[in-house]
Amino acid sequence: MRECANILVASRSGSGDGEVPDDTAEVLAAAEALVSRVGGKVGIATPDGATQAECAARLADLCRAGSYDLVLVPHTLWGADVAPRTAGILGWPCATACSDLDAEEEGWTFKRRLHGGALVGTVRTGPAPCVISLETSQPTRTDSGDSLLTAARVVAGGRGVGGPGGFGKLAVLAEALGAALASSRPPCDAGWVPSALQVGITGAQVKPELYVAVGISGSVQHLAGMHRAKCIVAVNTDPDAAIFRYAHLGVVGEWTEVVAGMLDRLPDESAEAQC
Amino acid sequence: MLRIAVCAKQVLDPEAPAELLRVGEGLTVTASGTPEVLSPYDANALKAAADLRGEGETPNADVTLLTVGPRPAKPLLLKALASGADRVLALRTADEVGRLVDGLTTARRLAALVGEMGDCDLVLTGRQAADTNAGVVGPLLAGILGIDLVTVAVGIRAAGLGTVEVDRLTEGGIETIECGLPAVVTVSSEIGDPGPVDFPALAAAKRKPIRILEAAELDLRDSEADLGPVLVDLVKPKLERTCEIVGGEDARAAGRALVARIAELSG
Ligand SMILES: Cc1cc2nc3c(=O)[nH]c(=O)nc-3n(C[C@H](O)[C@H](O)[C@H](O)COP(=O)(O)OP(=O)(O)OC[C@H]3O[C@@H](n4cnc5c(N)ncnc54)[C@H](O)[C@@H]3O)c2cc1C
């Protein structure tokens, strides 16, 4: 068993007063749990206001000076950049989007999703130092002012919604349900909606009470961002669409019709928003 | 002229149904009937390179496709050449069971290929591979080469001499930065993909050079690979559940019934 861990936890700074953001607090807790078992120390660095390049250079300096042998970063867009960037400077291996970090033999073990989330791998490192970004229970993207990540209800559209106009109609449903609007990747790629709305392995990972997937086929990559929702509802014309294997509730049908029916039964604000 | 390297990995088509994936002996992953493709974000990088290059007699850039792996597939390489690459430089490696997760070794090999190119101003690659979903090779490569790095680009334009302008996705939205060259830029899908290729482009591709190097031809210290992370287990999580299909006289009626069922289930 590994006998000592000198861990440097890195994050962007929180709201001030030395507070760290919630995602970093989770990474810090994981680091402290490891050190309480195998011994060693935990340092924290919040390279403030700097570019990602400056952050990584500073972290690399800290590693050399403080003889750290494990750098932990929360797996946000920021962390997904800074972790391998720091590893690149140090010439260390790097693993991203990891969970279940533990000590084993001379190194560490952790889990990570492969093939878009269709498979989960267990990975073991050797004795060499490394940089790891950890998934946390916090939403993975924090685009400013966006309610998607904390929303209790989400209405998401896919390629099947057909265009920006379709998303306009979907926004009415979202409003009626008190839900945030989201998207699979193709509508973002096509510019129908901003990239900030993308849910999935390369977008936001959300955990709402209700997730309504409209015109979304149910690829593993999309699923990776929403399968933890309490109630998944699918609306799709194709009865064989994969989404029906992951949803709790489904309607097979033309989405504009189904959504019109839903709006028939939803509170009046929606009717006002509609016209 | 801008010298561009595009690093592209060959992977099982990630758009194929996930239930076809099988974990075999030595944790190798197979999917029967599923073709290999260039990892989609790497194809986006190729598209970005092709756009910088432009068409016609006097291209603005020269594009070399770099790939590392056990089975470089001629049809995929030809397609890349038809999509805007001027040549292919591939490194054939031994099959690497369990090494699926070691981006550092891959980055070192790509660095050797970049060295083989001679001059290189801009290295483009996908923001992450479709199989490992790691996103480490581009940044590690920048570190090894000691050059600048920009991640998750959604737009790249040639700017003044020795610079490119990059739109990148950040937590605060899209920001535009000037990036001095040489640099590594990782590319996201918003850039677009190369799309289908036509016959004339394929015919022209057949006249472009494909050079496949064996590992022994490059001065690579493979022993360092032993330090990297190794995959020790690989399982298929169970994500499926039974879906209750809500019906009605027509789709609109089903929509009305759906609202009632949602209320019962999720409150
Ligand atoms: C490395 C990698 C990362 C990726 N990351 C992500 C990610 O983070 N998020 C993501 O979403 N994707 C991601 N993808 C893409 C993913 O593989 C799929 O291509 C994508 O999720 C498909 O989006 P979709 O379901 O909207 O489109 P499609 O698969 O085209 O599905 C459209 C659906 O709409 C239905 N439809 C059509 N018309 C109607 C109608 N009138 N009414 C009702 N239904 C209709 C169709 O039956 C179909 O099922 C990634 C891919 C790769 C390779």
JSON list of C-alpha atoms in Angstrom, two decimals, chain B residues 82-232:
[
{"chain": "B", "resi": 82, "resn": "ALA", "atom": "CA", "xyz": [-9.54, 14.02, -49.71]},
{"chain": "B", "resi": 83, "resn": "SER", "atom": "CA", "xyz": [-10.80, 16.27, -46.90]},
{"chain": "B", "resi": 84, "resn": "GLY", "atom": "CA", "xyz": [-7.89, 18.70, -47.01]},
{"chain": "B", "resi": 85, "resn": "ALA", "atom": "CA", "xyz": [-4.74, 16.98, -45.71]},
{"chain": "B", "resi": 86, "resn": "ASP", "atom": "CA", "xyz": [-1.70, 17.18, -48.02]},
{"chain": "B", "resi": 87, "resn": "ARG", "atom": "CA", "xyz": [0.03, 14.11, -46.62]},
{"chain": "B", "resi": 88, "resn": "VAL", "atom": "CA", "xyz": [-0.18, 11.49, -43.91]},
{"chain": "B", "resi": 89, "resn": "LEU", "atom": "CA", "xyz": [2.54, 10.60, -41.44]},
{"chain": "B", "resi": 90, "resn": "ALA", "atom": "CA", "xyz": [1.54, 7.57, -39.39]},
{"chain": "B", "resi": 91, "resn": "LEU", "atom": "CA", "xyz": [3.26, 5.65, -36.62]},
{"chain": "B", "resi": 92, "resn": "ARG", "atom": "CA", "xyz": [2.35, 2.00, -36.38]},
{"chain": "B", "resi": 93, "resn": "THR", "atom": "CA", "xyz": [2.48, 0.76, -32.79]},
{"chain": "B", "resi": 94, "resn": "ALA", "atom": "CA", "xyz": [2.14, -2.66, -31.24]},
{"chain": "B", "resi": 95, "resn": "ASP", "atom": "CA", "xyz": [-1.33, -3.48, -29.95]},
{"chain": "B", "resi": 96, "resn": "GLU", "atom": "CA", "xyz": [-1.57, -1.99, -26.54]},
{"chain": "B", "resi": 97, "resn": "VAL", "atom": "CA", "xyz": [-3.99, -3.85, -24.39]},
{"chain": "B", "resi": 98, "resn": "GLY", "atom": "CA", "xyz": [-4.72, -2.06, -21.18]},
{"chain": "B", "resi": 99, "resn": "ARG", "atom": "CA", "xyz": [-2.89, 1.06, -22.24]},
{"chain": "B", "resi": 100, "resn": "LEU", "atom": "CA", "xyz": [-6.08, 2.69, -23.41]},
{"chain": "B", "resi": 101, "resn": "VAL", "atom": "CA", "xyz": [-5.70, 5.37, -20.81]},
{"chain": "B", "resi": 102, "resn": "ASP", "atom": "CA", "xyz": [-2.11, 6.45, -21.24]},
{"chain": "B", "resi": 103, "resn": "GLY", "atom": "CA", "xyz": [-2.18, 9.76, -23.10]},
{"chain": "B", "resi": 104, "resn": "LEU", "atom": "CA", "xyz": [1.38, 10.65, -22.16]},
{"chain": "B", "resi": 105, "resn": "THR", "atom": "CA", "xyz": [2.84, 7.85, -24.28]},
{"chain": "B", "resi": 106, "resn": "THR", "atom": "CA", "xyz": [0.66, 8.91, -27.20]},
{"chain": "B", "resi": 107, "resn": "ALA", "atom": "CA", "xyz": [1.71, 12.54, -26.77]},
{"chain": "B", "resi": 108, "resn": "ARG", "atom": "CA", "xyz": [5.40, 11.56, -26.76]},
{"chain": "B", "resi": 109, "resn": "ARG", "atom": "CA", "xyz": [4.90, 9.61, -29.98]},
{"chain": "B", "resi": 110, "resn": "LEU", "atom": "CA", "xyz": [3.06, 12.47, -31.63]},
{"chain": "B", "resi": 111, "resn": "ALA", "atom": "CA", "xyz": [5.83, 14.83, -30.53]},
{"chain": "B", "resi": 112, "resn": "ALA", "atom": "CA", "xyz": [8.29, 12.55, -32.33]},
{"chain": "B", "resi": 113, "resn": "LEU", "atom": "CA", "xyz": [6.12, 12.72, -35.46]},
{"chain": "B", "resi": 114, "resn": "VAL", "atom": "CA", "xyz": [5.95, 16.52, -35.23]},
{"chain": "B", "resi": 115, "resn": "GLY", "atom": "CA", "xyz": [9.74, 16.45, -35.02]},
{"chain": "B", "resi": 116, "resn": "GLU", "atom": "CA", "xyz": [9.81, 14.27, -38.12]},
{"chain": "B", "resi": 117, "resn": "MET", "atom": "CA", "xyz": [7.83, 16.96, -40.00]},
{"chain": "B", "resi": 118, "resn": "GLY", "atom": "CA", "xyz": [10.61, 19.49, -39.59]},
{"chain": "B", "resi": 119, "resn": "ASP", "atom": "CA", "xyz": [8.80, 22.80, -39.35]},
{"chain": "B", "resi": 120, "resn": "CYS", "atom": "CA", "xyz": [5.39, 23.03, -37.76]},
{"chain": "B", "resi": 121, "resn": "ASP", "atom": "CA", "xyz": [3.53, 26.22, -36.79]},
{"chain": "B", "resi": 122, "resn": "LEU", "atom": "CA", "xyz": [0.19, 24.93, -35.61]},
{"chain": "B", "resi": 123, "resn": "VAL", "atom": "CA", "xyz": [-0.82, 21.57, -34.16]},
{"chain": "B", "resi": 124, "resn": "LEU", "atom": "CA", "xyz": [-4.56, 20.89, -34.19]},
{"chain": "B", "resi": 125, "resn": "THR", "atom": "CA", "xyz": [-6.31, 17.99, -32.51]},
{"chain": "B", "resi": 126, "resn": "GLY", "atom": "CA", "xyz": [-9.75, 17.15, -31.12]},
{"chain": "B", "resi": 127, "resn": "ARG", "atom": "CA", "xyz": [-10.76, 18.30, -27.64]},
{"chain": "B", "resi": 128, "resn": "GLN", "atom": "CA", "xyz": [-11.06, 14.63, -26.65]},
{"chain": "B", "resi": 129, "resn": "ALA", "atom": "CA", "xyz": [-11.07, 11.18, -28.24]},
{"chain": "B", "resi": 130, "resn": "ALA", "atom": "CA", "xyz": [-14.37, 9.35, -28.58]},
{"chain": "B", "resi": 131, "resn": "ASP", "atom": "CA", "xyz": [-13.10, 6.19, -26.85]},
{"chain": "B", "resi": 132, "resn": "THR", "atom": "CA", "xyz": [-11.05, 7.50, -23.92]},
{"chain": "B", "resi": 133, "resn": "ASN", "atom": "CA", "xyz": [-12.96, 10.80, -23.54]},
{"chain": "B", "resi": 134, "resn": "ALA", "atom": "CA", "xyz": [-9.81, 12.07, -21.87]},
{"chain": "B", "resi": 135, "resn": "GLY", "atom": "CA", "xyz": [-8.73, 15.27, -23.61]},
{"chain": "B", "resi": 136, "resn": "VAL", "atom": "CA", "xyz": [-5.15, 15.02, -22.41]},
{"chain": "B", "resi": 137, "resn": "VAL", "atom": "CA", "xyz": [-3.07, 14.37, -25.52]},
{"chain": "B", "resi": 138, "resn": "GLY", "atom": "CA", "xyz": [-3.23, 17.91, -26.97]},
{"chain": "B", "resi": 139, "resn": "PRO", "atom": "CA", "xyz": [-2.24, 19.63, -23.71]},
{"chain": "B", "resi": 140, "resn": "LEU", "atom": "CA", "xyz": [0.48, 17.05, -22.93]},
{"chain": "B", "resi": 141, "resn": "LEU", "atom": "CA", "xyz": [1.83, 17.49, -26.45]},
{"chain": "B", "resi": 142, "resn": "ALA", "atom": "CA", "xyz": [2.00, 21.27, -25.97]},
{"chain": "B", "resi": 143, "resn": "GLY", "atom": "CA", "xyz": [3.92, 20.67, -22.75]},
{"chain": "B", "resi": 144, "resn": "ILE", "atom": "CA", "xyz": [6.37, 18.28, -24.39]},
{"chain": "B", "resi": 145, "resn": "LEU", "atom": "CA", "xyz": [6.92, 20.61, -27.36]},
{"chain": "B", "resi": 146, "resn": "GLY", "atom": "CA", "xyz": [7.12, 23.59, -24.99]},
{"chain": "B", "resi": 147, "resn": "ILE", "atom": "CA", "xyz": [4.66, 25.65, -27.01]},
{"chain": "B", "resi": 148, "resn": "ASP", "atom": "CA", "xyz": [1.41, 27.53, -26.31]},
{"chain": "B", "resi": 149, "resn": "LEU", "atom": "CA", "xyz": [-1.91, 25.78, -25.87]},
{"chain": "B", "resi": 150, "resn": "VAL", "atom": "CA", "xyz": [-5.51, 26.81, -26.48]},
{"chain": "B", "resi": 151, "resn": "THR", "atom": "CA", "xyz": [-8.26, 24.31, -25.63]},
{"chain": "B", "resi": 152, "resn": "VAL", "atom": "CA", "xyz": [-11.83, 23.81, -26.88]},
{"chain": "B", "resi": 153, "resn": "ALA", "atom": "CA", "xyz": [-11.69, 26.06, -29.94]},
{"chain": "B", "resi": 154, "resn": "VAL", "atom": "CA", "xyz": [-14.98, 26.71, -31.71]},
{"chain": "B", "resi": 155, "resn": "GLY", "atom": "CA", "xyz": [-13.43, 28.96, -34.38]},
{"chain": "B", "resi": 156, "resn": "ILE", "atom": "CA", "xyz": [-9.89, 29.53, -35.74]},
{"chain": "B", "resi": 157, "resn": "ARG", "atom": "CA", "xyz": [-8.80, 32.26, -38.17]},
{"chain": "B", "resi": 158, "resn": "ALA", "atom": "CA", "xyz": [-5.41, 33.23, -39.51]},
{"chain": "B", "resi": 159, "resn": "ALA", "atom": "CA", "xyz": [-4.50, 36.62, -38.04]},
{"chain": "B", "resi": 160, "resn": "GLY", "atom": "CA", "xyz": [-1.28, 38.56, -38.59]},
{"chain": "B", "resi": 161, "resn": "LEU", "atom": "CA", "xyz": [2.08, 36.99, -39.25]},
{"chain": "B", "resi": 162, "resn": "GLY", "atom": "CA", "xyz": [2.68, 34.12, -36.84]},
{"chain": "B", "resi": 163, "resn": "THR", "atom": "CA", "xyz": [-0.63, 34.39, -35.02]},
{"chain": "B", "resi": 164, "resn": "VAL", "atom": "CA", "xyz": [-4.07, 32.88, -35.17]},
{"chain": "B", "resi": 165, "resn": "GLU", "atom": "CA", "xyz": [-7.27, 34.20, -33.66]},
{"chain": "B", "resi": 166, "resn": "VAL", "atom": "CA", "xyz": [-9.15, 31.56, -31.70]},
{"chain": "B", "resi": 167, "resn": "ASP", "atom": "CA", "xyz": [-12.71, 31.56, -30.33]},
{"chain": "B", "resi": 168, "resn": "ARG", "atom": "CA", "xyz": [-12.79, 29.22, -27.36]},
{"chain": "B", "resi": 169, "resn": "LEU", "atom": "CA", "xyz": [-15.45, 27.87, -25.07]},
{"chain": "B", "resi": 170, "resn": "THR", "atom": "CA", "xyz": [-15.00, 28.83, -21.42]},
{"chain": "B", "resi": 171, "resn": "GLU", "atom": "CA", "xyz": [-17.19, 28.72, -18.35]},
{"chain": "B", "resi": 172, "resn": "GLY", "atom": "CA", "xyz": [-18.15, 32.32, -19.03]},
{"chain": "B", "resi": 173, "resn": "GLY", "atom": "CA", "xyz": [-19.10, 31.74, -22.66]},
{"chain": "B", "resi": 174, "resn": "ILE", "atom": "CA", "xyz": [-17.05, 32.15, -25.81]},
{"chain": "B", "resi": 175, "resn": "GLU", "atom": "CA", "xyz": [-13.90, 34.26, -25.64]},
{"chain": "B", "resi": 176, "resn": "THR", "atom": "CA", "xyz": [-11.70, 35.33, -28.53]},
{"chain": "B", "resi": 177, "resn": "ILE", "atom": "CA", "xyz": [-7.94, 35.36, -28.07]},
{"chain": "B", "resi": 178, "resn": "GLU", "atom": "CA", "xyz": [-4.89, 35.97, -30.21]},
{"chain": "B", "resi": 179, "resn": "CYS", "atom": "CA", "xyz": [-2.52, 33.07, -30.05]},
{"chain": "B", "resi": 180, "resn": "GLY", "atom": "CA", "xyz": [1.11, 33.32, -31.07]},
{"chain": "B", "resi": 181, "resn": "LEU", "atom": "CA", "xyz": [2.56, 30.44, -33.04]},
{"chain": "B", "resi": 182, "resn": "PRO", "atom": "CA", "xyz": [3.77, 27.78, -32.72]},
{"chain": "B", "resi": 183, "resn": "ALA", "atom": "CA", "xyz": [0.87, 26.46, -30.67]},
{"chain": "B", "resi": 184, "resn": "VAL", "atom": "CA", "xyz": [-1.36, 23.48, -30.04]},
{"chain": "B", "resi": 185, "resn": "VAL", "atom": "CA", "xyz": [-5.10, 24.13, -30.39]},
{"chain": "B", "resi": 186, "resn": "THR", "atom": "CA", "xyz": [-7.73, 21.55, -29.42]},
{"chain": "B", "resi": 187, "resn": "VAL", "atom": "CA", "xyz": [-10.92, 21.72, -31.44]},
{"chain": "B", "resi": 188, "resn": "SER", "atom": "CA", "xyz": [-14.61, 21.30, -30.60]},
{"chain": "B", "resi": 189, "resn": "SER", "atom": "CA", "xyz": [-17.47, 20.20, -32.83]},
{"chain": "B", "resi": 190, "resn": "GLU", "atom": "CA", "xyz": [-18.89, 23.71, -33.36]},
{"chain": "B", "resi": 191, "resn": "ILE", "atom": "CA", "xyz": [-16.16, 24.16, -35.99]},
{"chain": "B", "resi": 192, "resn": "GLY", "atom": "CA", "xyz": [-18.02, 21.71, -38.21]},
{"chain": "B", "resi": 193, "resn": "ASP", "atom": "CA", "xyz": [-16.95, 18.46, -39.80]},
{"chain": "B", "resi": 194, "resn": "PRO", "atom": "CA", "xyz": [-15.32, 17.72, -43.13]},
{"chain": "B", "resi": 195, "resn": "GLY", "atom": "CA", "xyz": [-18.48, 16.20, -44.60]},
{"chain": "B", "resi": 196, "resn": "PRO", "atom": "CA", "xyz": [-18.60, 13.67, -47.40]},
{"chain": "B", "resi": 197, "resn": "VAL", "atom": "CA", "xyz": [-15.86, 13.57, -50.05]},
{"chain": "B", "resi": 198, "resn": "ASP", "atom": "CA", "xyz": [-16.44, 13.41, -53.80]},
{"chain": "B", "resi": 199, "resn": "PHE", "atom": "CA", "xyz": [-14.74, 11.26, -56.44]},
{"chain": "B", "resi": 200, "resn": "PRO", "atom": "CA", "xyz": [-12.36, 13.91, -57.83]},
{"chain": "B", "resi": 201, "resn": "ALA", "atom": "CA", "xyz": [-11.14, 14.64, -54.30]},
{"chain": "B", "resi": 202, "resn": "LEU", "atom": "CA", "xyz": [-10.65, 10.92, -53.64]},
{"chain": "B", "resi": 203, "resn": "ALA", "atom": "CA", "xyz": [-8.78, 10.50, -56.93]},
{"chain": "B", "resi": 204, "resn": "ALA", "atom": "CA", "xyz": [-6.52, 13.42, -56.03]},
{"chain": "B", "resi": 205, "resn": "ALA", "atom": "CA", "xyz": [-6.03, 11.94, -52.55]},
{"chain": "B", "resi": 206, "resn": "LYS", "atom": "CA", "xyz": [-4.57, 8.77, -54.08]},
{"chain": "B", "resi": 207, "resn": "ARG", "atom": "CA", "xyz": [-1.68, 10.81, -55.44]},
{"chain": "B", "resi": 208, "resn": "LYS", "atom": "CA", "xyz": [-0.82, 12.31, -52.04]},
{"chain": "B", "resi": 209, "resn": "PRO", "atom": "CA", "xyz": [1.90, 10.68, -49.92]},
{"chain": "B", "resi": 210, "resn": "ILE", "atom": "CA", "xyz": [1.14, 8.31, -47.02]},
{"chain": "B", "resi": 211, "resn": "ARG", "atom": "CA", "xyz": [4.20, 7.47, -44.95]},
{"chain": "B", "resi": 212, "resn": "ILE", "atom": "CA", "xyz": [3.90, 4.81, -42.28]},
{"chain": "B", "resi": 213, "resn": "LEU", "atom": "CA", "xyz": [6.73, 4.63, -39.76]},
{"chain": "B", "resi": 214, "resn": "GLU", "atom": "CA", "xyz": [7.40, 1.68, -37.48]},
{"chain": "B", "resi": 215, "resn": "ALA", "atom": "CA", "xyz": [8.06, 2.42, -33.81]},
{"chain": "B", "resi": 216, "resn": "ALA", "atom": "CA", "xyz": [11.67, 1.31, -34.16]},
{"chain": "B", "resi": 217, "resn": "GLU", "atom": "CA", "xyz": [12.32, 4.06, -36.71]},
{"chain": "B", "resi": 218, "resn": "LEU", "atom": "CA", "xyz": [11.70, 6.78, -34.15]},
{"chain": "B", "resi": 219, "resn": "ASP", "atom": "CA", "xyz": [13.89, 7.40, -31.17]},
{"chain": "B", "resi": 220, "resn": "LEU", "atom": "CA", "xyz": [11.24, 6.67, -28.54]},
{"chain": "B", "resi": 221, "resn": "ARG", "atom": "CA", "xyz": [11.98, 5.69, -24.99]},
{"chain": "B", "resi": 222, "resn": "ASP", "atom": "CA", "xyz": [9.17, 3.24, -24.55]},
{"chain": "B", "resi": 223, "resn": "SER", "atom": "CA", "xyz": [10.22, 2.22, -21.05]},
{"chain": "B", "resi": 224, "resn": "GLU", "atom": "CA", "xyz": [8.73, 5.46, -19.82]},
{"chain": "B", "resi": 225, "resn": "ALA", "atom": "CA", "xyz": [5.36, 4.12, -20.85]},
{"chain": "B", "resi": 226, "resn": "ASP", "atom": "CA", "xyz": [5.51, 1.75, -17.89]},
{"chain": "B", "resi": 227, "resn": "LEU", "atom": "CA", "xyz": [5.01, 4.68, -15.56]},
{"chain": "B", "resi": 228, "resn": "GLY", "atom": "CA", "xyz": [1.63, 5.56, -16.97]},
{"chain": "B", "resi": 229, "resn": "PRO", "atom": "CA", "xyz": [-1.83, 4.59, -15.78]},
{"chain": "B", "resi": 230, "resn": "VAL", "atom": "CA", "xyz": [-3.09, 1.16, -16.79]},
{"chain": "B", "resi": 231, "resn": "LEU", "atom": "CA", "xyz": [-6.64, -0.06, -17.22]},
{"chain": "B", "resi": 232, "resn": "VAL", "atom": "CA", "xyz": [-7.28, -2.94, -14.80]}
]
